[in-house]
């Protein structure tokens, strides 16, 4: 007994034992964690303490998080995981191309300065062609004109030529001859293996046809199934399919391939050394004012929509006219007889595709939010700052709609008097026209 | 002002196809081009067709009130472009109008661009109207998506494709369609060799794209299926005067380019 050193004698710590028994003690968790190593039972089996999981929630109840941290951002997760996973963007792996053997050129539309779904599909198709071809290729995105919020790297551009002007002349508006000169310069310098264009009404079809005619290539138009050997193109009236060898210049239909969503790309900017000067024969005199009320609601670009919160309807119509917006309405406004039925936006009315949607006094029923699902920018004017429309909107203004609309009307009028006097007022007779078919 | 007796307008027409029955008819966009030609040059505007086209389809253009249609005879496999280039070189023309795409066959919409390239004339796509012609330059109204319009000034001669936004074509009448002349000429007919190797099949319905949710857990999939559409944290303006709030809205409208 006495030959045992004093330090080896097992000693009890009654205070620790007391804390370990008392699970409401503030130090209970850390002491349990420190003392719980692998525990062997009397038969030598490894025992697990089923009560050691979870933690005590704010209301004193035990909470067990079984999601193991995978359900990032989901509604009902524990408050522990909420902070770190939140709305965090997942960093996608970066795809790099050091020395490309060949290029696949994609000329994006950049309608309204943004990459459309069609543009992204075409970039996805370009990557399919690169992957199916031997050697290391790079997707060269060519963007002509101003871009805003255009994530070229995320959409799949390995290399990027982005020009906003050529020889001091801006590339916005209609200038197919200047754009064609840029594309010819790209052809001389990089000799892309394929030229891909979106076959769209936003200029892709026009520019692609011009380039094909200039290069003397026979393009595959409305191509919807493309690999390196064969291409399937939709023929006239969408009634026939043409099976043909893959062409060098292709005008691709929408949804031809899946967009890039698992990798990031470099979007390394390239410079064109020389762009031959051109003297364009087509002169762009700028956009012409059209009567916004004649534009079909489903394809209007700018919609001012009214809901239950609007009291002064004359003022609302005046604002829409002054701003040049097409009028829309929620179901309540239509049911109350303040707006005609064909102005109703939402699941039971029209599904709109506007670029800017201003919702005045609309709280945002789910049917209405479905109807505006494809809108780019939503502005909400509302008294209630907890309504669903505020959660959807990119810019929300809390306040009385009448006062804000009044100020908006003043601003628009002063702006028109200041700048808008010189634009030629041309009487244009546009009828309500059918949707454009690409 | 219209119709202008000195203006030489040629409309390139093709035989269309009814989308449901497949019966030959006048092509929708070509008929709009003919309508525009009638507005500008009256019955002096020319109609040109290349091929061995179906007579009932072509006569519908004559039924719109034109006395003659010039048909350059070529086989069904022939390329229309050389024949049209030859025709346009021999017949003086100021404006060539045509539809955007044919309603049957390959329908690549390349004919106006190839003509423009070979003749060296400017090509304007998707026009809705031609407003006036002054000093050898035409003011052309171009149709843009979303019902917008743009004014262009193009020197004569030029080629234009006519959009669906152009005024609708008048109805055709049976009597004038029977009385009108189909003037046949022989032109350069080069067989389109490349096309002979292609296969044409009835259009296969394209698969609808499915919205695949790449979620790792059941909770995420459930959320993706049920969640309301929400923006990524928009800006909310609570304080300030109405004037400041209206200015914030106006700023966004201007930066988006919807208010000019």
XYZ file of C-alpha atoms in Angstrom:
698
model
C 0.000 0.000 0.000
C 2.667 2.452 0.987
C 4.861 1.723 -2.100
C 2.318 3.393 -4.351
C 3.239 7.066 -5.060
C 0.733 9.594 -3.864
C 0.125 10.908 -7.388
C -1.154 7.510 -8.608
C -3.837 7.253 -5.960
C -7.180 7.825 -7.689
C -8.824 10.831 -6.167
C -12.446 11.855 -6.469
C -13.489 15.396 -7.289
C -16.895 15.766 -5.701
C -17.473 19.165 -7.312
C -16.908 17.830 -10.832
C -19.135 14.882 -10.122
C -21.790 17.245 -8.912
C -21.571 19.335 -12.065
C -21.675 16.207 -14.236
C -24.848 15.131 -12.466
C -26.433 18.553 -12.854
C -27.149 19.067 -16.531
C -28.454 22.583 -15.989
C -25.064 23.759 -14.671
C -23.368 26.222 -17.055
C -20.138 24.202 -17.078
C -21.929 20.890 -17.566
C -21.376 20.676 -21.350
C -17.636 21.288 -21.332
C -16.974 18.930 -18.465
C -18.998 16.187 -20.150
C -17.055 16.762 -23.347
C -13.710 16.603 -21.473
C -14.507 13.483 -19.483
C -16.215 11.503 -22.256
C -13.508 9.581 -24.034
C -14.169 6.167 -25.412
C -15.965 4.326 -22.666
C -15.674 0.534 -22.300
C -18.424 -1.400 -20.699
C -17.906 -4.319 -18.251
C -17.687 -6.792 -21.163
C -15.097 -4.644 -22.993
C -17.568 -3.301 -25.571
C -17.301 0.328 -26.669
C -20.263 2.181 -25.193
C -21.810 5.329 -26.520
C -23.614 7.831 -24.345
C -26.882 8.555 -26.139
C -27.489 11.577 -23.934
C -24.305 13.350 -24.906
C -25.742 14.622 -28.220
C -27.513 17.882 -28.776
C -27.559 21.002 -26.682
C -29.962 22.937 -24.565
C -31.979 25.380 -26.626
C -32.807 28.944 -25.565
C -36.057 27.838 -23.954
C -34.311 25.208 -21.824
C -35.362 22.253 -23.976
C -32.859 19.858 -25.415
C -32.360 20.231 -29.175
C -30.712 17.660 -31.428
C -29.532 18.763 -34.881
C -29.574 15.663 -37.063
C -28.913 17.492 -40.361
C -25.142 17.215 -39.771
C -24.666 20.656 -41.269
C -25.899 19.710 -44.760
C -29.130 21.681 -44.847
C -27.568 25.060 -45.310
C -30.016 27.911 -45.185
C -33.086 25.735 -44.804
C -35.826 27.214 -42.668
C -35.908 25.100 -39.517
C -32.252 24.416 -38.800
C -30.720 24.960 -35.411
C -29.514 28.388 -34.444
C -25.981 27.021 -34.303
C -25.797 26.218 -37.993
C -27.850 29.184 -39.091
C -25.061 31.674 -38.664
C -22.359 29.943 -40.624
C -24.223 28.379 -43.573
C -26.836 31.128 -44.140
C -26.952 32.268 -47.772
C -23.268 31.447 -48.360
C -22.346 31.085 -52.031
C -20.742 27.786 -52.867
C -17.345 28.346 -54.446
C -17.320 26.321 -57.648
C -14.049 24.779 -58.882
C -12.187 26.989 -61.342
C -11.637 25.548 -64.807
C -8.462 26.911 -66.337
C -7.061 26.660 -69.840
C -3.363 27.589 -70.041
C -2.538 27.383 -73.739
C -5.608 26.677 -75.847
C -5.059 24.645 -79.021
C -8.219 26.043 -80.562
C -11.062 28.406 -79.797
C -14.831 28.076 -79.978
C -16.236 31.571 -80.422
C -19.589 32.448 -78.873
C -21.100 35.821 -79.724
C -23.528 36.603 -76.912
C -26.593 38.777 -77.450
C -26.242 40.744 -74.242
C -29.848 41.934 -74.568
C -30.272 44.832 -72.131
C -26.687 44.277 -71.022
C -27.369 40.915 -69.423
C -26.602 37.344 -70.378
C -29.930 35.766 -71.262
C -30.786 32.138 -70.691
C -30.283 31.623 -74.410
C -26.740 33.052 -74.202
C -25.916 30.696 -71.339
C -27.293 27.712 -73.267
C -25.051 28.579 -76.204
C -22.024 28.835 -73.885
C -22.960 25.408 -72.504
C -23.114 24.045 -76.041
C -19.679 25.522 -76.746
C -18.244 23.593 -73.804
C -19.834 20.394 -75.059
C -18.102 20.932 -78.405
C -14.774 21.691 -76.684
C -15.018 18.538 -74.559
C -15.872 16.373 -77.560
C -12.932 17.647 -79.596
C -9.363 16.428 -79.173
C -6.881 18.858 -77.728
C -7.390 21.589 -75.172
C -9.860 24.183 -76.364
C -11.107 27.406 -74.902
C -14.502 29.043 -75.172
C -14.057 32.592 -76.397
C -17.028 34.772 -75.507
C -17.442 37.903 -77.605
C -19.597 40.596 -76.017
C -20.267 43.741 -78.024
C -21.912 46.592 -76.175
C -22.460 47.650 -72.587
C -22.793 44.874 -70.015
C -24.315 45.071 -66.587
C -24.273 42.253 -64.041
C -22.962 39.898 -66.714
C -21.010 37.115 -64.988
C -19.111 35.782 -67.987
C -16.845 33.528 -65.900
C -19.762 31.887 -64.169
C -21.574 31.374 -67.481
C -18.588 29.517 -68.949
C -16.318 31.952 -70.799
C -12.642 30.901 -70.706
C -11.570 33.916 -72.722
C -13.455 37.152 -73.231
C -13.412 39.912 -75.794
C -15.612 42.683 -74.482
C -15.803 45.855 -76.536
C -18.065 48.806 -75.860
C -16.784 50.921 -78.722
C -14.780 50.573 -81.919
C -12.586 53.490 -82.976
C -14.483 55.794 -80.667
C -17.882 54.777 -82.030
C -20.123 53.093 -79.430
C -21.395 49.595 -80.200
C -24.904 50.014 -78.801
C -27.901 50.521 -81.047
C -28.017 48.959 -84.492
C -24.537 48.777 -85.994
C -24.211 45.347 -87.629
C -21.454 46.543 -89.974
C -19.160 47.603 -87.118
C -19.868 44.429 -85.190
C -19.151 42.391 -88.305
C -15.772 44.135 -88.629
C -14.938 43.082 -85.066
C -15.924 39.489 -85.789
C -13.800 39.492 -88.942
C -10.851 40.715 -86.890
C -11.452 37.838 -84.450
C -11.574 35.434 -87.388
C -8.208 36.702 -88.669
C -6.503 36.616 -85.292
C -7.886 33.534 -83.545
C -9.468 31.430 -86.325
C -12.124 29.819 -84.091
C -13.015 26.239 -84.916
C -16.719 26.997 -84.460
C -18.703 30.196 -84.449
C -21.805 29.930 -82.261
C -24.606 32.485 -82.158
C -27.940 32.431 -80.351
C -30.634 32.313 -83.034
C -32.664 35.082 -81.426
C -34.524 38.253 -82.256
C -32.049 40.260 -80.163
C -29.555 40.426 -83.019
C -27.831 37.055 -82.788
C -29.556 35.667 -85.882
C -28.851 38.857 -87.852
C -25.163 39.019 -86.960
C -24.629 35.287 -87.444
C -26.177 35.369 -90.905
C -24.002 38.336 -91.853
C -20.835 36.590 -90.691
C -21.765 33.365 -92.480
C -22.378 35.283 -95.710
C -19.076 37.157 -95.318
C -17.040 34.028 -94.575
C -18.790 32.027 -97.282
C -19.814 29.358 -94.758
C -23.173 27.676 -94.866
C -24.633 28.089 -91.378
C -26.731 25.596 -89.465
C -29.782 27.642 -88.504
C -32.178 26.821 -85.653
C -29.821 24.029 -84.639
C -31.073 22.253 -81.544
C -29.021 19.054 -81.333
C -25.346 19.539 -82.022
C -22.274 17.356 -81.690
C -18.995 17.424 -83.569
C -20.311 15.178 -86.356
C -24.015 15.772 -86.892
C -26.438 18.612 -86.326
C -30.219 18.585 -86.251
C -31.837 21.818 -87.398
C -35.488 22.790 -87.270
C -36.822 23.584 -90.731
C -39.502 25.984 -91.899
C -42.715 26.359 -89.869
C -41.162 24.045 -87.250
C -42.514 21.109 -89.242
C -39.350 19.326 -90.338
C -35.919 18.438 -88.972
C -32.820 18.599 -91.145
C -30.034 16.160 -90.281
C -26.796 17.544 -91.628
C -23.061 17.545 -90.919
C -22.038 20.066 -88.276
C -21.259 23.447 -89.766
C -18.582 25.922 -88.737
C -21.068 28.747 -88.175
C -24.098 27.771 -86.135
C -27.173 29.690 -85.068
C -28.454 27.740 -82.089
C -32.045 27.485 -80.964
C -32.972 28.179 -77.347
C -32.421 25.290 -74.906
C -29.948 23.604 -77.256
C -27.766 22.511 -74.330
C -27.631 22.824 -70.566
C -25.869 25.908 -69.209
C -22.652 25.632 -67.203
C -23.414 25.278 -63.501
C -20.683 23.143 -61.944
C -17.532 25.067 -62.779
C -16.230 28.596 -62.812
C -14.220 29.875 -65.742
C -11.472 32.436 -66.054
C -13.042 34.924 -68.503
C -9.507 36.136 -69.194
C -9.749 39.288 -71.331
C -8.127 39.152 -74.770
C -7.194 42.129 -76.908
C -7.684 42.477 -80.634
C -4.593 43.986 -82.174
C -6.221 45.484 -85.237
C -9.824 46.151 -86.204
C -10.184 47.342 -89.808
C -11.994 50.697 -90.053
C -15.499 50.631 -91.505
C -17.805 53.340 -92.746
C -21.275 52.101 -91.838
C -23.965 52.762 -94.401
C -26.850 52.056 -92.052
C -27.383 55.042 -89.779
C -29.149 54.535 -86.449
C -31.458 57.443 -85.604
C -32.336 55.969 -82.232
C -35.414 54.451 -80.651
C -38.850 55.761 -81.492
C -41.518 56.377 -78.879
C -44.323 53.865 -79.092
C -47.619 53.957 -77.262
C -46.973 51.698 -74.244
C -50.636 50.826 -73.885
C -50.549 49.148 -77.305
C -47.762 46.746 -76.332
C -49.026 43.350 -75.243
C -48.654 42.914 -71.486
C -46.809 39.624 -71.823
C -43.956 41.187 -73.760
C -43.885 44.682 -72.299
C -40.502 45.801 -71.059
C -41.600 48.137 -68.291
C -44.799 47.586 -66.331
C -46.363 49.778 -63.677
C -48.844 47.605 -61.822
C -51.510 48.723 -59.387
C -53.105 46.819 -56.547
C -55.391 47.340 -53.620
C -53.220 50.121 -52.214
C -53.914 52.557 -55.030
C -56.646 55.115 -54.290
C -56.088 57.835 -56.873
C -56.518 56.078 -60.207
C -56.241 59.189 -62.367
C -52.866 59.846 -60.830
C -51.786 56.239 -61.463
C -52.723 56.475 -65.168
C -50.919 59.815 -65.422
C -47.730 58.330 -63.958
C -47.873 55.362 -66.335
C -48.307 57.652 -69.341
C -45.546 60.032 -68.283
C -43.048 57.273 -67.530
C -43.998 55.399 -70.698
C -44.908 52.240 -68.792
C -47.431 49.595 -69.728
C -50.152 49.291 -67.096
C -50.754 46.113 -65.145
C -52.961 45.246 -62.213
C -53.376 42.721 -59.451
C -56.497 40.648 -59.221
C -58.074 42.811 -56.528
C -57.792 45.932 -58.676
C -59.422 44.104 -61.563
C -62.202 42.578 -59.476
C -63.034 45.989 -58.029
C -63.523 47.287 -61.553
C -60.617 49.719 -61.515
C -58.694 48.026 -64.313
C -59.760 45.896 -67.284
C -59.396 42.132 -67.068
C -56.695 41.886 -69.756
C -54.405 43.969 -67.556
C -54.334 41.373 -64.789
C -50.889 40.036 -63.943
C -50.453 36.673 -62.285
C -51.231 33.012 -62.525
C -54.840 33.629 -63.558
C -53.964 36.610 -65.758
C -50.870 37.218 -67.850
C -47.413 35.875 -67.074
C -45.197 38.851 -67.715
C -41.540 39.004 -68.739
C -40.843 42.654 -68.015
C -37.352 43.901 -67.334
C -38.601 46.339 -64.726
C -41.825 45.764 -62.801
C -43.065 48.444 -60.420
C -45.727 47.133 -58.026
C -47.740 49.919 -56.416
C -49.767 48.825 -53.423
C -49.536 45.122 -54.215
C -48.822 42.914 -51.216
C -47.823 39.942 -53.347
C -50.159 36.974 -53.345
C -48.389 33.798 -54.431
C -50.356 33.767 -57.712
C -49.150 37.276 -58.459
C -45.540 36.446 -57.564
C -45.694 33.456 -59.928
C -46.836 35.750 -62.707
C -43.841 38.066 -62.252
C -41.342 35.244 -61.786
C -39.440 36.108 -64.952
C -39.066 39.827 -64.267
C -35.508 41.080 -63.798
C -36.006 44.004 -61.457
C -38.984 44.425 -59.182
C -39.703 47.689 -57.382
C -42.316 47.683 -54.626
C -44.158 50.688 -53.214
C -46.092 49.575 -50.167
C -47.205 50.636 -46.701
C -46.643 47.215 -45.126
C -42.939 46.414 -44.823
C -43.562 42.758 -43.991
C -45.480 41.784 -47.108
C -44.284 39.150 -49.568
C -43.760 41.621 -52.410
C -41.072 43.396 -50.323
C -39.249 40.082 -49.905
C -39.274 39.564 -53.672
C -38.440 43.147 -54.649
C -34.989 44.449 -55.506
C -35.929 47.915 -54.337
C -38.706 48.506 -51.827
C -40.056 51.815 -50.735
C -42.226 51.931 -47.618
C -44.749 54.711 -47.692
C -48.038 55.982 -48.968
C -48.347 55.256 -52.676
C -50.224 58.447 -53.433
C -47.463 60.723 -52.166
C -44.658 58.755 -53.778
C -46.467 58.504 -57.122
C -47.077 62.245 -56.994
C -43.376 62.940 -56.518
C -42.521 60.407 -59.218
C -44.875 62.237 -61.570
C -43.179 65.560 -60.793
C -39.731 64.045 -61.368
C -40.754 62.464 -64.674
C -42.369 65.676 -65.905
C -39.385 67.846 -65.022
C -37.123 65.311 -66.719
C -39.261 65.363 -69.873
C -39.276 69.147 -70.007
C -35.533 69.205 -69.541
C -34.398 66.570 -72.013
C -37.228 65.042 -73.968
C -38.138 68.061 -76.111
C -35.734 67.297 -78.961
C -36.803 63.718 -79.672
C -38.820 63.597 -82.835
C -42.435 62.887 -82.073
C -43.404 60.489 -84.793
C -46.923 59.268 -85.066
C -46.491 55.527 -85.162
C -49.409 53.217 -85.506
C -48.493 50.043 -83.700
C -51.169 47.558 -83.138
C -51.216 45.041 -80.367
C -48.959 42.514 -81.950
C -48.341 38.852 -81.452
C -45.389 37.592 -79.498
C -42.189 37.573 -81.450
C -41.150 34.105 -82.463
C -37.422 33.648 -82.711
C -46.337 60.763 -101.032
C -46.984 57.027 -101.416
C -47.184 55.370 -103.863
C -44.037 56.759 -105.452
C -44.117 56.205 -109.247
C -40.324 56.391 -109.649
C -39.504 53.902 -106.928
C -38.528 50.408 -108.057
C -39.493 47.844 -105.459
C -38.966 44.131 -105.916
C -40.464 41.631 -103.489
C -38.998 38.154 -103.284
C -41.797 35.731 -102.606
C -41.833 32.039 -101.795
C -44.524 29.428 -101.542
C -45.675 29.070 -97.959
C -47.131 26.193 -96.067
C -50.142 26.120 -93.816
C -48.846 25.249 -90.347
C -51.578 22.706 -89.643
C -52.714 21.280 -92.965
C -49.387 21.720 -94.780
C -51.259 23.041 -97.832
C -49.455 25.449 -100.149
C -50.375 29.100 -99.588
C -48.795 32.549 -99.696
C -46.135 32.853 -97.001
C -47.182 35.074 -94.117
C -44.094 37.303 -93.938
C -43.678 37.457 -97.721
C -47.288 38.619 -98.011
C -46.544 41.412 -95.543
C -43.559 42.372 -97.713
C -45.852 42.457 -100.762
C -48.262 44.659 -98.807
C -45.418 47.064 -97.993
C -44.352 47.048 -101.647
C -47.934 47.839 -102.709
C -47.976 50.756 -100.297
C -44.725 52.182 -101.644
C -44.895 51.577 -105.374
C -48.488 50.567 -105.981
C -49.061 47.946 -108.642
C -45.705 48.806 -110.243
C -43.857 46.830 -107.548
C -42.453 43.576 -108.887
C -42.880 40.072 -107.562
C -40.020 37.628 -108.088
C -39.972 33.930 -107.343
C -37.336 31.309 -108.063
C -38.159 27.654 -108.392
C -40.774 25.330 -109.691
C -43.189 26.645 -107.071
C -46.729 25.540 -106.613
C -49.044 27.659 -108.732
C -51.891 28.001 -106.217
C -49.506 29.360 -103.620
C -47.974 31.902 -105.979
C -51.288 33.013 -107.437
C -52.415 34.130 -103.985
C -49.860 36.957 -104.231
C -51.364 37.980 -107.582
C -54.752 37.962 -105.863
C -53.577 40.929 -103.776
C -53.953 43.112 -106.870
C -50.677 42.819 -108.764
C -50.795 42.149 -112.504
C -47.674 40.027 -112.889
C -45.342 37.691 -111.034
C -41.947 36.916 -112.504
C -40.998 33.319 -111.956
C -37.414 32.295 -112.647
C -37.708 28.623 -113.542
C -35.398 26.371 -111.618
C -35.629 22.860 -110.255
C -36.698 22.176 -106.698
C -33.091 21.309 -105.790
C -31.675 24.524 -107.250
C -30.042 27.300 -105.266
C -32.123 30.473 -105.544
C -29.309 32.962 -104.890
C -27.436 32.936 -108.262
C -30.702 33.289 -110.159
C -31.781 36.211 -107.958
C -28.402 37.937 -108.268
C -28.655 37.673 -112.045
C -32.220 39.012 -111.985
C -31.392 41.961 -109.715
C -28.354 42.862 -111.796
C -30.368 43.007 -115.010
C -33.464 44.724 -113.582
C -32.851 48.099 -111.907
C -34.114 47.958 -108.324
C -34.115 50.393 -105.397
C -35.554 48.295 -102.601
C -35.705 44.515 -102.261
C -38.236 43.269 -99.732
C -38.622 39.736 -98.471
C -39.745 37.738 -95.453
C -37.394 36.692 -92.675
C -37.622 32.948 -93.121
C -39.310 30.632 -95.581
C -42.148 28.487 -94.356
C -40.822 25.272 -95.822
C -37.511 23.659 -96.652
C -34.338 24.614 -94.839
C -35.665 28.106 -93.949
C -32.237 29.415 -93.047
C -33.183 33.023 -93.818
C -29.824 33.465 -95.564
C -31.053 34.650 -98.989
C -31.177 38.408 -98.175
C -27.727 38.292 -96.555
C -26.158 36.363 -99.443
C -27.729 38.780 -101.930
C -26.475 41.732 -99.904
C -22.988 40.268 -99.790
C -22.850 39.514 -103.510
C -24.448 42.762 -104.676
C -22.729 44.911 -102.058
C -26.026 46.349 -100.822
C -26.812 47.021 -97.158
C -29.216 44.608 -95.453
C -31.710 45.752 -92.829
C -33.405 43.049 -90.821
C -36.906 42.899 -89.362
C -38.440 46.135 -90.565
C -41.970 47.187 -89.699
C -42.387 50.089 -92.108
C -40.629 52.437 -94.495
C -41.590 55.986 -93.621
C -40.121 58.182 -96.328
C -37.457 58.353 -98.996
C -35.427 61.538 -99.379
C -32.191 62.248 -101.282
C -31.662 58.592 -102.078
C -31.975 57.588 -98.413
C -34.855 55.754 -96.830
C -36.092 56.153 -93.251
C -36.828 52.620 -92.143
C -38.672 51.657 -88.986
C -37.185 48.521 -87.507
C -39.184 46.257 -85.223
C -37.467 45.252 -81.993
C -38.563 42.673 -79.468
C -41.062 43.776 -76.805
C -42.970 45.983 -79.246
C -40.228 48.615 -79.496
C -39.258 50.457 -82.693
C -36.037 51.992 -83.970
C -35.513 54.410 -86.822
C -32.726 53.710 -89.335
C -31.543 55.669 -92.362
C -30.317 53.508 -95.229
C -29.061 54.558 -98.667
C -30.759 53.061 -101.737
C -30.502 50.390 -103.028
C -30.929 48.108 -100.046
C -32.433 44.784 -98.999
C -34.897 44.531 -96.130
C -36.572 41.629 -94.378
C -40.099 42.290 -93.155
C -41.087 41.441 -89.600
C -44.429 40.183 -88.333
C -44.926 43.647 -86.840
C -45.426 45.128 -90.335
C -49.013 45.885 -91.394
C -51.012 42.752 -92.047
C -51.355 41.671 -95.668
C -54.634 42.396 -97.414
C -56.890 39.527 -98.302
C -56.385 38.026 -101.749
C -59.226 37.765 -104.236
C -59.882 34.826 -106.509
C -60.564 36.753 -109.722
C -57.327 38.802 -109.792
C -55.454 35.661 -108.763
C -56.748 33.857 -111.888
C -56.239 36.848 -114.207
C -52.672 37.697 -113.056
C -49.782 36.674 -115.266
C -47.137 34.172 -114.192
C -44.272 35.316 -116.432
C -41.764 32.500 -116.627
C -38.119 33.077 -117.488
C -35.113 30.840 -117.395
C -32.294 31.733 -115.058
C -29.097 30.292 -113.688
C -30.115 27.119 -111.934
C -27.263 25.591 -109.959
C -28.167 22.444 -108.087
C -27.577 22.763 -104.353
C -25.246 19.761 -103.961
C -24.679 20.044 -100.214
C -28.376 19.929 -99.461
C -28.842 16.671 -101.360
C -26.778 14.859 -98.728
C -28.960 16.021 -95.846
C -31.905 14.057 -94.530
C -35.252 15.663 -93.918
C -37.540 14.086 -91.325
C -40.774 15.207 -89.706
C -39.985 17.395 -86.731
C -39.415 15.446 -83.536
C -40.926 17.038 -80.434
C -38.103 18.520 -78.420
C -37.733 17.291 -74.853
C -38.935 19.773 -72.298
C -36.201 20.933 -69.999
C -36.698 19.767 -66.451
C -35.807 21.911 -63.495
C -33.310 19.684 -61.679
C -32.730 20.640 -58.064
C -29.211 19.763 -56.993
C -29.916 19.496 -53.286
C -28.001 17.310 -50.878
C -30.676 16.738 -48.275
C -34.374 16.079 -48.237
C -34.952 19.329 -46.364
C -33.350 21.316 -49.203
C -35.376 19.500 -51.851
C -38.535 20.167 -49.873
C -37.639 23.812 -49.577
C -36.890 24.105 -53.300
C -40.262 22.588 -54.113
C -42.301 24.732 -51.756
C -40.449 28.007 -51.213
C -41.863 31.233 -52.519
C -39.753 33.077 -55.078
C -37.644 35.583 -53.213
C -35.110 38.116 -54.340
C -31.648 38.066 -52.841
C -32.069 40.715 -50.222
C -33.355 43.805 -51.962
C -32.801 47.314 -50.719
C -35.572 48.601 -48.459
C -36.072 52.344 -47.946
C -38.140 53.054 -44.849
C -37.160 56.567 -43.827
C -37.018 59.786 -45.749
C -39.446 62.018 -47.533
C -41.596 60.955 -50.463
C -39.320 62.984 -52.705
C -36.236 60.947 -51.718
C -38.101 57.698 -52.167
C -39.323 58.733 -55.605
C -35.779 59.761 -56.541
C -34.471 56.322 -55.572
C -37.059 54.696 -57.841
C -36.326 57.096 -60.678
C -32.615 56.383 -60.389
C -33.232 52.654 -60.827
C -35.550 53.241 -63.802
C -32.915 55.382 -65.507
C -30.049 52.986 -64.783
C -32.122 50.153 -66.251
C -32.715 52.248 -69.338
C -36.511 52.037 -69.314
C -36.935 55.787 -68.776
C -35.123 57.891 -71.306
